[in-house]
Coordinates of C-alpha atoms and ligand atoms in Angstrom, one line a residue:
M287 CA 62.6 -46.7 71.5
C288 CA 64.7 -48.0 74.8
G289 CA 62.9 -46.8 78.0
I290 CA 65.0 -45.8 81.3
V291 CA 63.4 -45.8 84.8
A292 CA 65.9 -45.5 87.7
A293 CA 64.8 -44.8 91.5
V294 CA 66.9 -44.6 94.8
A295 CA 64.1 -44.3 97.6
R296 CA 63.3 -44.6 101.4
Q297 CA 61.3 -47.7 100.9
N298 CA 61.0 -50.8 98.2
C299 CA 61.2 -49.3 94.8
V300 CA 60.9 -52.2 92.8
P301 CA 57.1 -51.8 92.1
V302 CA 57.9 -48.1 91.1
L303 CA 60.4 -49.5 88.3
I304 CA 58.2 -52.0 87.1
E305 CA 55.1 -49.6 86.9
G306 CA 57.6 -47.1 85.4
L307 CA 58.5 -50.0 82.5
R308 CA 55.0 -50.4 82.1
K309 CA 54.3 -46.8 81.4
L310 CA 57.1 -46.6 78.8
E311 CA 56.0 -49.6 77.2
Y312 CA 54.3 -47.5 74.6
R313 CA 57.8 -46.6 73.0
G314 CA 58.3 -49.6 71.5
Y315 CA 60.9 -52.5 73.1
D316 CA 61.9 -56.3 72.7
S317 CA 63.0 -57.1 76.1
A318 CA 63.2 -55.7 79.3
G319 CA 65.4 -56.2 82.7
L320 CA 66.4 -54.6 85.9
A321 CA 69.1 -54.3 88.6
V322 CA 68.7 -53.5 92.2
L323 CA 71.2 -53.4 95.2
N324 CA 69.9 -55.7 98.1
P325 CA 72.7 -55.3 99.4
G326 CA 74.7 -57.0 96.4
L327 CA 73.8 -56.4 92.8
N328 CA 70.5 -58.7 91.8
R329 CA 69.9 -58.6 87.7
L330 CA 66.8 -59.7 86.3
R331 CA 66.3 -59.8 82.5
S332 CA 63.7 -61.2 80.1
V333 CA 62.8 -61.2 76.4
G334 CA 59.3 -60.1 75.4
R335 CA 56.7 -57.8 77.8
V336 CA 57.2 -56.4 81.0
A337 CA 55.1 -58.2 82.2
E338 CA 57.0 -61.5 82.2
L339 CA 59.8 -59.5 84.0
A340 CA 57.1 -58.5 86.5
V341 CA 56.4 -62.2 87.5
Q342 CA 60.3 -62.5 88.1
A343 CA 60.7 -59.5 90.2
A344 CA 57.7 -60.5 92.5
G345 CA 59.0 -60.6 95.8
V346 CA 62.1 -58.6 95.6
E347 CA 62.8 -55.6 97.4
A348 CA 65.6 -53.2 97.2
E349 CA 65.6 -49.4 97.6
I350 CA 67.7 -48.7 95.0
G351 CA 67.7 -49.9 91.3
I352 CA 67.5 -49.4 87.5
A353 CA 65.4 -50.6 84.7
H354 CA 65.3 -50.6 81.2
T355 CA 63.2 -51.7 78.2
R356 CA 65.2 -52.6 75.4
W357 CA 64.8 -51.8 71.2
A358 CA 67.3 -53.8 69.7
T359 CA 70.2 -51.7 68.0
H360 CA 73.3 -53.8 68.2
G361 CA 72.9 -57.4 68.7
V362 CA 69.3 -59.5 68.5
P363 CA 66.9 -59.1 70.9
S364 CA 67.8 -62.0 73.5
E365 CA 68.1 -62.0 77.2
R366 CA 72.2 -61.9 76.6
N367 CA 71.7 -58.8 75.2
A368 CA 68.8 -57.2 77.5
H369 CA 70.3 -54.3 79.9
P370 CA 71.4 -54.0 82.4
H371 CA 74.7 -54.7 81.6
I372 CA 77.6 -55.4 84.1
S373 CA 81.1 -55.0 84.9
G374 CA 82.3 -56.2 88.0
G375 CA 79.9 -54.7 90.9
L376 CA 78.8 -52.0 88.5
A377 CA 75.3 -52.4 86.0
V378 CA 74.2 -49.6 83.5
V379 CA 71.1 -49.2 81.3
H380 CA 71.2 -47.3 78.2
N381 CA 69.6 -45.4 75.8
G382 CA 70.7 -44.6 72.3
I383 CA 73.9 -45.5 70.2
I384 CA 77.4 -45.1 71.0
E385 CA 78.8 -44.7 67.6
N386 CA 82.6 -45.5 68.7
F387 CA 81.6 -48.5 70.5
A388 CA 83.7 -50.9 68.0
E389 CA 86.6 -49.0 69.2
L390 CA 86.3 -48.8 72.8
R391 CA 85.2 -52.8 72.7
A392 CA 88.7 -53.6 71.3
E393 CA 90.5 -51.3 73.3
L394 CA 88.5 -52.9 76.8
S395 CA 89.1 -56.4 75.4
A396 CA 92.7 -55.9 74.7
A397 CA 92.8 -54.5 78.6
G398 CA 91.3 -57.8 79.9
Y399 CA 87.5 -56.8 79.6
V400 CA 85.5 -59.8 78.6
F401 CA 82.2 -59.0 77.0
Q402 CA 79.2 -61.0 77.4
S403 CA 76.9 -59.1 74.9
D404 CA 76.8 -58.0 71.4
T405 CA 75.6 -54.5 72.5
D406 CA 77.3 -51.0 72.4
T407 CA 75.9 -50.4 75.8
E408 CA 78.2 -53.1 77.6
A409 CA 81.4 -51.1 76.6
I410 CA 80.0 -48.3 78.6
A411 CA 80.0 -50.8 81.8
H412 CA 83.7 -51.8 81.4
L413 CA 84.6 -48.3 80.5
L414 CA 83.2 -47.3 83.7
Q415 CA 84.8 -49.9 85.7
H416 CA 88.2 -49.2 83.9
T417 CA 87.8 -45.4 84.6
L418 CA 87.2 -46.2 88.3
K419 CA 90.9 -47.5 88.8
A420 CA 92.3 -44.1 88.2
E421 CA 89.1 -42.2 89.2
P422 CA 87.2 -44.3 92.2
D423 CA 84.4 -41.4 92.6
L424 CA 81.7 -43.3 90.8
F425 CA 80.0 -39.5 89.6
A426 CA 83.5 -38.2 88.8
A427 CA 84.5 -41.5 86.6
V428 CA 81.2 -41.2 84.8
R429 CA 81.8 -37.7 83.9
K430 CA 85.3 -38.9 82.8
S431 CA 83.9 -41.7 80.8
M432 CA 81.3 -39.8 79.1
A433 CA 84.2 -37.7 77.4
R434 CA 85.1 -41.1 75.3
L435 CA 81.6 -41.7 74.2
S436 CA 80.6 -40.5 71.0
G437 CA 76.8 -40.8 69.6
A438 CA 73.7 -39.7 71.4
Y439 CA 72.6 -41.7 74.7
A440 CA 71.2 -41.7 78.1
I441 CA 72.6 -43.6 81.1
A442 CA 71.8 -44.7 84.6
V443 CA 74.4 -46.5 86.7
L444 CA 74.6 -48.1 90.0
K445 CA 77.5 -49.9 91.7
E446 CA 77.7 -52.0 94.8
G447 CA 78.6 -50.2 98.0
E448 CA 76.9 -47.2 96.8
R449 CA 73.6 -45.4 98.1
R450 CA 73.8 -43.2 95.0
L451 CA 72.4 -43.5 91.2
I452 CA 74.6 -41.7 88.9
V453 CA 72.4 -40.6 85.5
A454 CA 73.6 -38.5 82.2
R455 CA 72.4 -37.4 79.1
H456 CA 73.8 -36.6 76.0
G457 CA 71.4 -36.3 73.0
A458 CA 68.4 -38.7 74.4
P459 CA 66.1 -37.7 76.9
L460 CA 66.3 -37.9 80.5
L461 CA 64.5 -36.3 83.3
L462 CA 64.5 -36.6 87.1
G463 CA 61.6 -36.8 89.4
V464 CA 62.1 -35.1 93.0
T465 CA 59.8 -36.2 96.0
E466 CA 60.5 -36.3 99.9
Q467 CA 60.8 -40.1 99.7
G468 CA 63.4 -40.3 97.0
S469 CA 64.9 -39.6 93.9
Y470 CA 63.9 -41.0 90.4
A471 CA 65.0 -40.5 86.6
A472 CA 63.2 -41.7 83.8
S473 CA 62.8 -41.3 79.7
D474 CA 59.8 -39.4 80.2
A475 CA 57.1 -37.9 82.3
S476 CA 54.7 -40.6 82.0
A477 CA 57.0 -43.2 84.1
L478 CA 57.3 -41.0 86.9
L479 CA 53.8 -39.7 87.4
Q480 CA 52.8 -42.5 89.7
V481 CA 55.4 -40.9 92.2
T482 CA 55.3 -37.1 91.5
R483 CA 54.4 -34.1 89.2
S484 CA 57.8 -32.4 90.2
M485 CA 60.2 -33.0 87.2
V486 CA 63.6 -31.5 86.3
Y487 CA 64.6 -32.1 82.6
L488 CA 68.5 -32.7 82.2
E489 CA 70.1 -30.8 79.3
D490 CA 72.5 -32.2 77.2
G491 CA 76.1 -33.2 78.8
D492 CA 74.1 -33.2 82.4
V493 CA 75.1 -35.7 84.6
A494 CA 73.5 -36.1 88.1
E495 CA 73.9 -37.6 91.2
L496 CA 70.4 -38.9 92.8
S497 CA 70.2 -39.9 96.4
R498 CA 67.4 -40.4 98.7
D499 CA 67.8 -37.3 99.9
G500 CA 67.9 -35.2 96.8
Y501 CA 70.1 -34.9 93.7
R502 CA 73.0 -32.3 92.2
I503 CA 73.5 -31.8 88.5
V504 CA 76.9 -30.9 87.0
T505 CA 77.3 -29.7 83.1
A506 CA 79.7 -31.4 81.1
D507 CA 82.7 -29.6 81.7
G508 CA 81.8 -29.7 85.5
H509 CA 80.2 -26.7 86.6
P510 CA 76.9 -27.1 89.0
A511 CA 74.0 -26.6 87.0
L512 CA 70.9 -25.2 88.1
R513 CA 67.8 -26.8 86.2
S514 CA 64.4 -25.6 87.1
V515 CA 61.7 -27.6 88.6
T516 CA 58.5 -28.0 86.0
E517 CA 55.3 -29.3 87.6
S518 CA 54.3 -31.9 84.8
L519 CA 50.9 -30.9 83.0
L520 CA 50.2 -34.6 81.8
S521 CA 47.2 -35.8 83.7
A522 CA 47.6 -39.6 85.2
D523 CA 44.3 -40.1 83.6
A524 CA 45.7 -39.0 80.1
V525 CA 48.1 -42.2 80.1
E526 CA 45.3 -44.5 81.5
L527 CA 43.0 -46.6 78.9
G528 CA 39.8 -46.2 80.5
H529 CA 37.2 -48.0 78.9
Y530 CA 38.7 -48.7 75.6
R531 CA 40.3 -51.7 74.5
H532 CA 43.4 -50.3 72.7
Y533 CA 45.3 -46.6 73.2
M534 CA 45.0 -46.7 69.5
Q535 CA 41.1 -46.7 69.6
K536 CA 41.1 -44.2 72.5
E537 CA 43.3 -41.9 70.6
I538 CA 41.4 -41.9 67.4
F539 CA 38.2 -41.2 69.6
E540 CA 40.2 -38.6 71.3
Q541 CA 40.9 -36.4 68.1
P542 CA 37.9 -34.1 68.4
E543 CA 39.2 -33.2 71.7
A544 CA 42.6 -33.0 71.1
L545 CA 41.8 -30.5 68.0
G546 CA 39.7 -28.2 70.4
N547 CA 42.7 -28.4 72.8
T548 CA 45.2 -27.4 69.8
L549 CA 43.1 -24.7 68.4
E550 CA 41.9 -23.2 72.0
M551 CA 43.5 -20.0 71.4
L552 CA 40.7 -19.5 68.4
G553 CA 37.9 -19.5 70.8
G554 CA 38.5 -15.9 72.2
A555 CA 40.2 -14.9 68.9
G556 CA 38.6 -12.6 66.6
A557 CA 41.5 -12.8 64.0
L558 CA 44.4 -14.6 63.3
S559 CA 47.7 -13.7 65.0
P560 CA 51.6 -14.6 64.0
N561 CA 51.9 -14.5 68.2
F562 CA 49.7 -18.1 68.0
F563 CA 53.5 -19.2 67.5
G564 CA 55.1 -17.2 70.0
A565 CA 55.8 -13.3 71.0
E566 CA 59.2 -13.7 68.2
A567 CA 56.8 -15.1 65.4
P568 CA 56.1 -11.5 63.8
R569 CA 60.2 -11.0 63.6
V570 CA 60.8 -14.4 62.5
F571 CA 57.7 -14.7 60.1
D572 CA 58.7 -11.2 58.6
G573 CA 60.2 -11.4 55.2
V574 CA 60.1 -15.2 55.0
R575 CA 60.6 -16.3 51.1
S576 CA 60.1 -20.1 51.6
V577 CA 59.1 -22.8 53.7
L578 CA 61.4 -25.9 54.5
I579 CA 59.7 -28.6 56.5
L580 CA 61.6 -31.4 58.3
A581 CA 59.7 -34.5 59.8
C582 CA 59.7 -38.2 59.7
G583 CA 57.0 -41.1 59.4
T584 CA 53.5 -39.8 60.0
S585 CA 55.0 -36.2 61.1
Y586 CA 56.7 -36.0 57.1
H587 CA 52.8 -36.9 55.8
A588 CA 51.5 -33.8 57.7
G589 CA 54.3 -31.7 56.2
L590 CA 53.2 -33.2 52.7
V591 CA 49.7 -31.9 53.3
A592 CA 50.7 -28.7 54.4
R593 CA 53.2 -28.1 51.0
Y594 CA 49.6 -27.9 49.5
W595 CA 48.1 -25.4 51.8
I596 CA 51.3 -23.4 52.2
E597 CA 51.9 -23.0 48.5
Q598 CA 48.2 -22.4 47.3
I599 CA 47.1 -20.2 50.2
A600 CA 50.4 -18.6 51.5
G601 CA 51.8 -18.3 48.2
L602 CA 55.2 -19.5 49.6
P603 CA 57.4 -22.4 47.8
C604 CA 57.6 -25.1 50.2
S605 CA 59.4 -28.2 50.4
V606 CA 59.2 -31.0 52.8
E607 CA 62.2 -33.3 53.4
I608 CA 62.5 -36.6 54.9
A609 CA 65.0 -35.5 58.1
S610 CA 67.4 -38.7 57.6
E611 CA 67.7 -37.6 54.0
Y612 CA 68.2 -33.7 54.8
R613 CA 70.7 -34.2 57.2
Y614 CA 73.1 -35.5 55.0
R615 CA 72.2 -34.0 51.6
Q616 CA 74.3 -30.9 50.1
S617 CA 71.2 -28.9 49.9
V618 CA 71.1 -24.9 49.2
A619 CA 70.6 -22.8 52.1
D620 CA 68.4 -19.4 52.1
A621 CA 68.6 -17.6 55.3
D622 CA 64.9 -16.2 54.4
T623 CA 63.5 -19.8 54.6
L624 CA 61.3 -20.7 57.5
V625 CA 62.6 -24.0 58.7
V626 CA 59.3 -25.9 60.3
A627 CA 60.3 -29.3 62.2
I628 CA 57.3 -31.1 63.0
S629 CA 57.5 -34.2 65.6
Q630 CA 54.9 -35.4 68.1
S631 CA 57.8 -36.9 70.7
G632 CA 60.3 -33.9 70.1
E633 CA 63.0 -36.3 70.3
T634 CA 63.3 -37.9 67.0
A635 CA 67.0 -38.1 66.1
D636 CA 67.1 -37.5 62.4
T637 CA 64.9 -34.5 63.1
L638 CA 66.8 -32.7 65.5
A639 CA 69.9 -33.5 63.4
A640 CA 68.0 -32.1 60.6
V641 CA 67.2 -29.1 62.3
K642 CA 70.7 -28.2 63.5
H643 CA 71.9 -28.7 59.8
A644 CA 69.7 -26.1 58.8
K645 CA 70.7 -23.8 61.6
A646 CA 74.5 -24.4 60.8
Q647 CA 73.8 -23.4 57.4
G648 CA 72.5 -20.1 58.3
M649 CA 68.9 -21.0 58.5
L650 CA 68.0 -19.4 61.9
R651 CA 64.0 -18.9 61.4
T652 CA 63.1 -22.2 62.9
L653 CA 59.6 -23.3 64.3
T654 CA 58.9 -26.9 65.8
L655 CA 55.3 -28.2 65.7
C656 CA 55.3 -30.6 68.8
N657 CA 53.5 -32.5 71.0
V658 CA 56.0 -32.6 74.2
P659 CA 56.5 -29.4 76.1
E660 CA 60.1 -29.5 77.2
S661 CA 61.4 -32.0 74.2
A662 CA 64.6 -31.3 72.4
L663 CA 63.1 -30.4 69.3
I664 CA 61.0 -27.7 71.1
R665 CA 64.2 -26.3 72.9
E666 CA 66.2 -26.2 69.5
A667 CA 63.8 -23.8 67.4
A668 CA 63.6 -20.2 67.7
L669 CA 59.5 -20.6 67.9
K670 CA 57.3 -23.6 69.0
F671 CA 54.0 -24.5 69.0
L672 CA 52.7 -27.3 70.9
T673 CA 49.9 -29.2 69.3
R674 CA 48.3 -30.4 72.9
A675 CA 47.2 -33.5 71.9
G676 CA 47.8 -35.1 74.9
P677 CA 50.1 -38.4 75.7
E678 CA 49.9 -40.7 72.5
I679 CA 50.8 -44.2 73.8
G680 CA 49.6 -46.2 70.5
V681 CA 52.9 -46.4 68.4
A682 CA 50.8 -45.6 65.1
S683 CA 50.2 -42.2 65.1
T684 CA 46.6 -40.9 64.9
K685 CA 45.6 -37.6 67.2
A686 CA 49.2 -36.5 67.2
F687 CA 48.9 -36.5 63.3
T688 CA 45.6 -34.3 63.0
T689 CA 46.6 -31.9 65.7
Q690 CA 49.5 -31.4 63.3
L691 CA 47.3 -30.9 60.4
A692 CA 45.5 -28.5 62.2
A693 CA 48.6 -26.6 63.4
L694 CA 50.0 -26.6 60.1
A695 CA 46.7 -24.9 58.6
L696 CA 47.0 -22.1 61.3
L697 CA 50.3 -21.7 60.3
T698 CA 49.2 -21.7 56.9
L699 CA 46.6 -18.8 57.5
V700 CA 48.8 -16.8 59.5
L701 CA 51.3 -17.0 57.0
A702 CA 49.0 -15.9 54.2
K703 CA 47.4 -13.2 56.2
G704 CA 51.0 -11.8 56.9
R705 CA 51.5 -11.4 52.9
Q706 CA 48.0 -10.0 52.5
R707 CA 47.0 -13.0 50.6
L708 CA 43.8 -13.4 53.0
S709 CA 40.7 -11.5 52.4
A710 CA 38.9 -10.2 55.9
A711 CA 36.0 -12.5 54.8
D712 CA 38.0 -15.5 53.8
E713 CA 39.9 -15.2 57.2
Q714 CA 36.7 -15.4 59.0
T715 CA 35.3 -18.7 56.8
H716 CA 38.5 -20.5 57.6
L717 CA 38.5 -19.6 61.2
A718 CA 34.8 -20.6 61.5
A719 CA 35.8 -23.9 60.0
L720 CA 38.8 -24.5 62.2
R721 CA 36.5 -24.3 65.3
H722 CA 34.0 -26.6 64.0
L723 CA 36.9 -29.1 63.1
P724 CA 36.0 -31.3 66.5
V725 CA 32.5 -31.4 65.7
A726 CA 33.1 -32.6 62.0
V727 CA 35.6 -35.0 62.9
K728 CA 33.2 -36.4 65.7
K729 CA 30.5 -37.1 62.8
V730 CA 33.5 -39.1 61.0
L731 CA 34.0 -41.1 63.8
Q732 CA 30.3 -42.4 63.8
L733 CA 31.2 -44.5 60.3
E734 CA 33.1 -47.1 62.6
P735 CA 30.5 -49.6 62.5
E736 CA 30.6 -49.9 58.7
I737 CA 34.2 -49.7 58.7
E738 CA 34.7 -52.7 60.9
R739 CA 32.8 -54.7 58.4
W740 CA 34.9 -53.3 55.6
A741 CA 38.0 -54.5 58.0
R742 CA 36.9 -58.2 57.6
R743 CA 37.2 -58.4 54.0
F744 CA 40.9 -57.1 54.5
A745 CA 42.1 -59.3 57.1
N746 CA 43.1 -62.1 54.8
K747 CA 44.8 -59.9 52.0
H748 CA 48.7 -59.6 51.7
H749 CA 48.7 -56.4 49.9
A750 CA 46.5 -53.3 49.5
L751 CA 46.7 -49.9 47.6
F752 CA 45.9 -46.4 48.7
L753 CA 45.3 -44.0 46.1
G754 CA 44.7 -40.0 46.7
R755 CA 44.8 -36.7 44.7
G756 CA 46.2 -33.2 45.6
H757 CA 46.3 -32.7 49.3
H758 CA 44.6 -36.1 49.7
Y759 CA 47.5 -37.9 48.1
P760 CA 49.8 -37.6 51.2
I761 CA 46.3 -39.0 53.1
A762 CA 46.6 -42.1 51.2
L763 CA 50.3 -42.5 52.3
E764 CA 48.9 -41.8 55.6
G765 CA 46.3 -44.7 55.3
A766 CA 48.8 -47.5 54.1
L767 CA 51.7 -46.5 56.6
K768 CA 48.9 -47.2 59.3
L769 CA 47.8 -50.4 57.6
K770 CA 51.2 -51.8 57.2
E771 CA 52.3 -50.7 61.1
I772 CA 49.7 -52.1 62.9
S773 CA 48.3 -55.1 60.6
Y774 CA 51.7 -55.9 58.9
I775 CA 49.9 -56.1 55.5
H776 CA 51.9 -54.8 52.8
A777 CA 50.4 -51.3 51.6
E778 CA 51.6 -48.7 49.6
G779 CA 50.3 -45.2 49.1
Y780 CA 50.2 -43.7 45.8
P781 CA 49.1 -40.4 43.6
A782 CA 45.9 -41.8 41.6
G783 CA 47.4 -40.4 38.5
E784 CA 50.8 -42.8 39.0
L785 CA 48.7 -45.9 38.9
K786 CA 49.2 -46.6 35.4
H787 CA 52.8 -46.0 35.5
G788 CA 53.5 -49.2 37.9
P789 CA 51.1 -50.2 40.4
L790 CA 48.2 -51.1 38.1
A791 CA 50.2 -54.4 36.9
L792 CA 50.0 -55.6 40.7
V793 CA 45.6 -55.2 40.7
D794 CA 43.6 -58.0 40.7
K795 CA 40.8 -59.2 42.7
D796 CA 43.3 -60.0 45.8
M797 CA 44.7 -56.9 45.8
P798 CA 42.2 -54.0 47.8
V799 CA 42.4 -50.8 46.4
V800 CA 41.4 -47.7 49.0
S801 CA 40.6 -44.6 47.6
V802 CA 39.9 -41.0 49.4
A803 CA 37.6 -39.8 47.3
P804 CA 36.6 -35.9 48.6
N805 CA 34.2 -33.7 46.4
D806 CA 36.8 -31.7 45.0
A807 CA 38.2 -30.3 41.9
L808 CA 40.2 -33.7 41.3
L809 CA 37.3 -36.0 42.1
E810 CA 36.6 -36.4 37.5
K811 CA 40.2 -37.3 37.5
L812 CA 40.3 -39.6 40.5
K813 CA 36.9 -41.7 39.0
S814 CA 38.8 -42.3 36.1
N815 CA 41.6 -43.5 38.0
L816 CA 39.2 -46.0 39.9
Q817 CA 37.8 -47.3 36.4
E818 CA 41.2 -48.4 35.6
V819 CA 41.2 -50.5 38.5
Q820 CA 37.6 -51.7 38.1
A821 CA 38.4 -52.7 34.5
R822 CA 41.1 -55.2 35.8
G823 CA 38.9 -56.8 38.5
G824 CA 40.4 -54.7 41.7
E825 CA 38.1 -54.4 44.8
L826 CA 37.9 -50.7 45.2
Y827 CA 37.2 -49.3 48.8
V828 CA 36.1 -45.5 48.5
F829 CA 36.0 -43.0 51.0
A830 CA 34.0 -40.4 49.6
D831 CA 32.0 -37.6 50.6
R832 CA 28.3 -37.0 51.0
D833 CA 27.9 -35.5 47.7
S834 CA 30.9 -37.1 46.0
A835 CA 29.4 -38.2 42.6
V836 CA 30.8 -41.7 43.2
E837 CA 28.3 -44.4 43.4
A838 CA 28.6 -48.1 44.7
S839 CA 28.5 -51.0 42.0
E840 CA 29.8 -54.3 41.6
G841 CA 33.6 -54.4 43.3
V842 CA 32.9 -50.8 44.1
H843 CA 32.1 -50.2 47.9
V844 CA 31.3 -46.8 48.8
L845 CA 31.7 -45.0 52.3
R846 CA 30.4 -41.2 52.7
L847 CA 32.1 -38.7 55.2
P848 CA 28.9 -36.3 56.4
E849 CA 30.2 -33.1 54.9
H850 CA 33.2 -31.8 52.3
Y851 CA 35.5 -29.9 54.3
G852 CA 37.3 -27.8 51.7
L853 CA 41.1 -26.7 53.1
L854 CA 40.6 -29.3 56.1
S855 CA 39.3 -31.9 54.5
P856 CA 42.6 -34.0 54.7
V857 CA 41.6 -34.0 58.5
L858 CA 38.3 -35.3 58.2
H859 CA 39.4 -38.1 55.5
V860 CA 42.4 -39.6 57.5
V861 CA 40.2 -40.6 60.4
P862 CA 38.2 -43.5 58.4
L863 CA 41.9 -44.7 57.2
Q864 CA 43.2 -44.9 61.0
L865 CA 39.7 -46.9 61.9
L866 CA 40.1 -49.0 59.0
S867 CA 43.8 -50.2 60.1
Y868 CA 42.6 -50.6 63.6
H869 CA 39.9 -52.5 62.7
V870 CA 41.8 -55.0 60.5
A871 CA 44.5 -55.5 63.2
L872 CA 42.1 -56.4 65.5
V873 CA 40.5 -58.9 63.0
K874 CA 44.1 -60.3 62.6
G875 CA 45.2 -60.2 66.2
T876 CA 48.0 -58.2 66.2
D877 CA 49.8 -56.3 69.2
V878 CA 47.7 -52.8 68.0
D879 CA 49.6 -50.6 70.3
K880 CA 52.8 -51.8 70.1
P881 CA 53.4 -53.4 66.7
R882 CA 56.4 -55.5 66.3
N883 CA 59.8 -54.1 65.6
L884 CA 58.5 -50.3 65.8
A885 CA 59.2 -47.6 68.4
K886 CA 57.3 -44.6 69.2
S887 CA 60.0 -42.2 69.9
V888 CA 62.9 -43.0 67.7
T889 CA 65.9 -41.4 69.6
V890 CA 68.4 -43.5 67.6
E891 CA 69.4 -42.6 63.6
Ligands
G6P913 C1 58.1 -43.2 65.1 C2 56.6 -43.3 65.2 C3 55.8 -42.8 64.2 C4 56.4 -41.4 64.0 C5 57.9 -41.3 63.7 C6 58.0 -40.1 63.7 O1 58.3 -44.1 63.6 O2 56.5 -44.9 65.5 O3 54.7 -42.7 64.7 O4 55.7 -40.8 63.1 O5 58.7 -41.8 64.8 O6 58.3 -39.5 65.1 P1 58.0 -37.9 65.7 O7 58.1 -38.0 67.0 O8 59.0 -36.9 65.0 O9 56.9 -37.6 65.0

């Protein structure tokens, strides 16, 4: 979703702005732009890739500037709607949504301001210009204007004649980078690693003034705010592509290492401990009577897998809710429910609002599983668990998903142990399986060449069906989501038992049916479902285990994973589905890492 980079430096900052935008490309966008002072206001915008903006910006030099990648919400992707938006000598970039923009637009139009775009952002630019009439200090004018804005946003502002930038956040991410050469701001740390590792995370309501000599921050009510400087642990290499063709491919292949990092604490631990989830965890977990998981997208699928685990192993009722539904639904609150938010970015607006909604209803036992330290969701919950997958740049989530599953398996086992439902022997068996997980995933990755061959047969299809049962049903959902996200083939995931209640009507020779068929208790049931497909001329692609009793035949293609992995089998079985989508997208020639219309970090509702 929209990305912001801003800089005020002792030397030309245009290369930093462009490189910062490149690093934010993964968030998803459809147009890009920048505004600099040299010394007058100079704005460049383009629909399409940052590379095109870079061509326009070649030769432009300035020591102060703001830049933006836009993911369209109000108004189509076009140069006219691309940021920055201007009012007089003032320019604004913005991430988020201004909910009262229609009201502001009417008011400002009546006051004589002429809107050039369809965006909500332009209302901020005119509002600021209007406020400056009574309050000529830019910093004070931004603070005053913020009181008029409702919604979630982060903004950066510059103005002709000023040697400073003003940035502010309320519900959308923004951080500062501090160096001797200047001050910077961006939507996430990856954009600023090129200049510094020292980051200052702004809090909601903060307004900051940036100059080349430093910065100052005040809270919403105008008090000076002391925000600590955090040294980013992100390695600059972690966001480089290396020898891979795409970030998605790199991230699929990084899964063994990512899982190893997420489960690192198990190396030295002889036993499971609630303290894996923080020092407060024993108190928060004690007396928990049920679990409520809140998430969106792929993270929601991780939650669906965990429901099977938590009910079966920990014996706790578990519900999994799509955050955007839960936040507006009138549900029945229970203070003894453990509320678990799952999010790779930690900034998903709906998940954040859902957790706040749960807390407002008295559910204070909250835990966030997240891949980004210092994110809004990490700060919102009583407990946190970092998945340590490393930066995930590909929009389609892969290593973030499998590390979420690892974290959820750990949570399940810790809850089960706390409830005396885990024998000492079972605890050791599960611990050994978790420790072995990176090796097991590595073996699955070796299936890539065969999956690549299968992928060629999918590229000319328009629809596909993914089937699974039990805790592999959410894996079928995830496989379908991956395929539709990056190859634009319409795909649906179904519990195999539901096949005859609708989707069977769609099955013919042009509809590939992918089946997740591990060697578990439901295999025989699943095989009956597969026969239903075969009998209707459907082409089956079956991901079985080494010892699953499923044989290849006419119209039935079988690939076998090296071992059956019990509880953690979903972690292994999602990997070939990720590879399948990746290779189908390659054959189709789509933009694998930046699929059309999608965003990595969904900071609007
Ligand atoms: C977007 C991303 C998905 C992600 C979902 C939820 O749709 O493209 O990959 O699963 O948001 O995001 P979260 O950061 O909360 O996991």
